[in-house]
Short mmCIF file of C-alpha atoms in Angstrom, two decimals:
data_model
loop_
_atom_site.label_atom_id
_atom_site.label_comp_id
_atom_site.label_asym_id
_atom_site.label_seq_id
_atom_site.Cartn_x
_atom_site.Cartn_y
_atom_site.Cartn_z
CA MET A 40 2.32 -15.60 26.26
CA LEU A 41 4.93 -13.24 25.02
CA GLY A 42 5.47 -13.07 21.27
CA ARG A 43 2.29 -14.89 20.25
CA ARG A 44 -0.81 -13.14 19.14
CA ARG A 45 -4.18 -14.52 18.38
CA ARG A 46 -5.46 -13.60 15.00
CA ARG A 47 -9.02 -12.53 14.63
CA ALA A 48 -11.11 -14.08 11.92
CA GLU A 49 -11.70 -11.21 9.58
CA ASP A 50 -14.70 -10.71 7.40
CA PRO A 51 -13.53 -10.86 3.75
CA ALA A 52 -16.45 -8.65 2.75
CA ALA A 53 -15.08 -5.89 4.97
CA GLU A 54 -11.75 -5.91 3.13
CA PRO A 55 -11.06 -2.65 1.28
CA ALA A 56 -11.31 -2.80 -2.49
CA ARG A 57 -8.01 -2.84 -4.33
CA VAL A 58 -7.39 -0.23 -6.96
CA PRO A 59 -5.13 -1.80 -9.58
CA TYR A 60 -1.78 -0.09 -10.13
CA ALA A 61 -3.00 3.33 -9.04
CA GLU A 62 -1.40 6.08 -7.07
CA PRO A 63 -3.43 8.92 -5.54
CA ASP A 64 -2.51 11.37 -8.27
CA LEU A 65 -2.74 8.92 -11.17
CA PRO A 66 -5.88 7.76 -12.97
CA VAL A 67 -6.87 4.12 -12.57
CA THR A 68 -7.30 3.65 -16.30
CA ASP A 69 -4.34 4.73 -18.31
CA GLU A 70 -4.09 3.77 -21.97
CA SER A 71 -0.29 3.97 -21.87
CA VAL A 72 -0.01 0.95 -19.52
CA VAL A 73 -1.93 -2.23 -20.37
CA MET A 74 -2.96 -4.50 -17.50
CA VAL A 75 -1.45 -7.93 -18.15
CA GLU A 76 -3.44 -10.90 -16.85
CA ASP A 77 -3.02 -14.66 -16.98
CA SER A 78 -5.52 -14.85 -19.85
CA THR A 79 -4.02 -12.01 -21.91
CA PHE A 80 -0.29 -12.45 -21.27
CA LEU A 81 0.69 -14.23 -24.49
CA ALA A 82 -1.29 -11.92 -26.76
CA LEU A 83 -0.01 -8.74 -25.10
CA THR A 84 3.67 -9.69 -25.17
CA GLU A 85 3.88 -10.49 -28.89
CA GLY A 86 4.09 -8.30 -31.95
CA THR A 87 6.28 -5.52 -30.57
CA TYR A 88 8.78 -4.91 -27.80
CA THR A 89 6.97 -4.98 -24.46
CA VAL A 90 8.13 -3.87 -21.01
CA VAL A 91 6.10 -5.42 -18.18
CA ASP A 92 6.24 -4.32 -14.54
CA PHE A 93 5.44 -7.16 -12.13
CA TRP A 94 4.11 -5.71 -8.88
CA ALA A 95 1.81 -6.19 -5.87
CA SER A 96 -0.41 -3.72 -4.04
CA TRP A 97 1.26 -4.45 -0.66
CA CYS A 98 4.78 -3.81 -2.01
CA ALA A 99 6.11 -0.36 -1.02
CA PRO A 100 8.90 -0.28 -3.66
CA CYS A 101 6.30 -1.23 -6.29
CA ARG A 102 4.10 1.70 -5.25
CA GLN A 103 7.12 4.03 -5.41
CA PHE A 104 8.08 2.80 -8.88
CA ALA A 105 4.56 2.88 -10.39
CA PRO A 106 4.47 6.67 -11.06
CA ILE A 107 7.88 6.51 -12.75
CA PHE A 108 6.80 3.60 -14.95
CA ARG A 109 3.55 5.32 -15.93
CA ALA A 110 5.28 8.64 -16.64
CA VAL A 111 7.80 7.00 -18.97
CA ALA A 112 4.99 5.06 -20.67
CA ARG A 113 2.95 8.26 -21.18
CA GLU A 114 5.90 10.18 -22.60
CA HIS A 115 7.01 7.40 -24.94
CA THR A 116 5.53 7.48 -28.43
CA GLY A 117 7.63 4.77 -30.04
CA PRO A 118 6.95 1.13 -30.88
CA VAL A 119 7.38 -0.14 -27.29
CA ARG A 120 4.32 -1.35 -25.37
CA PHE A 121 4.10 -1.03 -21.56
CA GLY A 122 2.24 -3.45 -19.31
CA ALA A 123 1.71 -4.08 -15.61
CA CYS A 124 0.96 -7.43 -14.00
CA GLU A 125 -0.19 -7.81 -10.41
CA VAL A 126 1.43 -11.04 -9.27
CA ASP A 127 -1.16 -11.86 -6.58
CA ALA A 128 -4.05 -11.63 -9.03
CA ASN A 129 -2.16 -13.40 -11.84
CA PRO A 130 -0.11 -16.20 -10.29
CA GLY A 131 0.07 -18.15 -13.55
CA VAL A 132 2.19 -15.53 -15.31
CA ALA A 133 4.36 -15.00 -12.23
CA GLN A 134 4.97 -18.75 -11.95
CA LEU A 135 5.62 -19.17 -15.68
CA LEU A 136 8.28 -16.44 -15.63
CA GLN A 137 9.61 -17.46 -12.20
CA ILE A 138 9.06 -14.02 -10.68
CA ARG A 139 10.53 -14.44 -7.20
CA SER A 140 10.75 -10.84 -6.01
CA ILE A 141 9.05 -7.61 -6.91
CA PRO A 142 9.16 -5.15 -8.46
CA THR A 143 10.56 -6.94 -11.50
CA LEU A 144 10.71 -5.52 -15.01
CA VAL A 145 10.77 -7.98 -17.88
CA VAL A 146 11.38 -6.96 -21.50
CA PHE A 147 9.90 -9.13 -24.24
CA GLY A 148 10.88 -9.15 -27.91
CA PRO A 149 8.43 -9.04 -30.82
CA ASP A 150 8.29 -12.86 -30.84
CA GLY A 151 7.23 -12.92 -27.17
CA SER A 152 10.55 -14.20 -25.84
CA GLU A 153 12.17 -12.64 -22.79
CA ILE A 154 15.17 -10.52 -23.74
CA GLY A 155 15.89 -8.77 -20.45
CA ARG A 156 15.01 -8.61 -16.78
CA SER A 157 15.65 -6.31 -13.86
CA THR A 158 14.69 -6.99 -10.25
CA GLY A 159 14.18 -4.13 -7.82
CA THR A 160 13.38 -0.49 -8.39
CA VAL A 161 14.82 0.94 -11.60
CA SER A 162 15.72 4.60 -11.94
CA ARG A 163 13.81 6.72 -14.41
CA GLY A 164 17.00 7.31 -16.41
CA ASP A 165 17.72 3.58 -16.71
CA LEU A 166 14.14 2.87 -17.78
CA GLU A 167 14.22 5.66 -20.37
CA ALA A 168 17.56 4.37 -21.69
CA THR A 169 16.14 0.85 -22.05
CA VAL A 170 13.08 2.14 -23.88
CA ALA A 171 15.23 4.31 -26.17
CA GLN A 172 17.42 1.32 -26.98
CA LEU A 173 14.38 -0.81 -27.82
CA SER A 174 12.96 1.97 -30.01
CA ARG A 175 16.14 2.02 -32.12
CA ARG A 176 16.00 -1.71 -32.87
#
């Protein structure tokens, strides 16, 4: 039949391991970007301004944006916290915030409330301007 393919049952154990929010030239653990999970979301988004990148490992624009996000986080020394949340591994947070497309950046205020959102890839200049604006508050 044309247009229909049979799918093979794949062995889940043979699936390659996912490396969270990493690019080939970037370390997996980076203190400048905190991994946000369902269990840590509320605690990590309170107390200071927080910029969270919602992403997925299969998303090409997310993989293109990750080095920019990490670079800005590394270079920033102000009171703004940076976090990354993989939506497939943390569906509770994605559902709570109604994340419908990725990448999505969400900015949280010190009280944990959402104060801004941007869907799609953001330029480095726009991200730096947002962070600078938050630092002046």
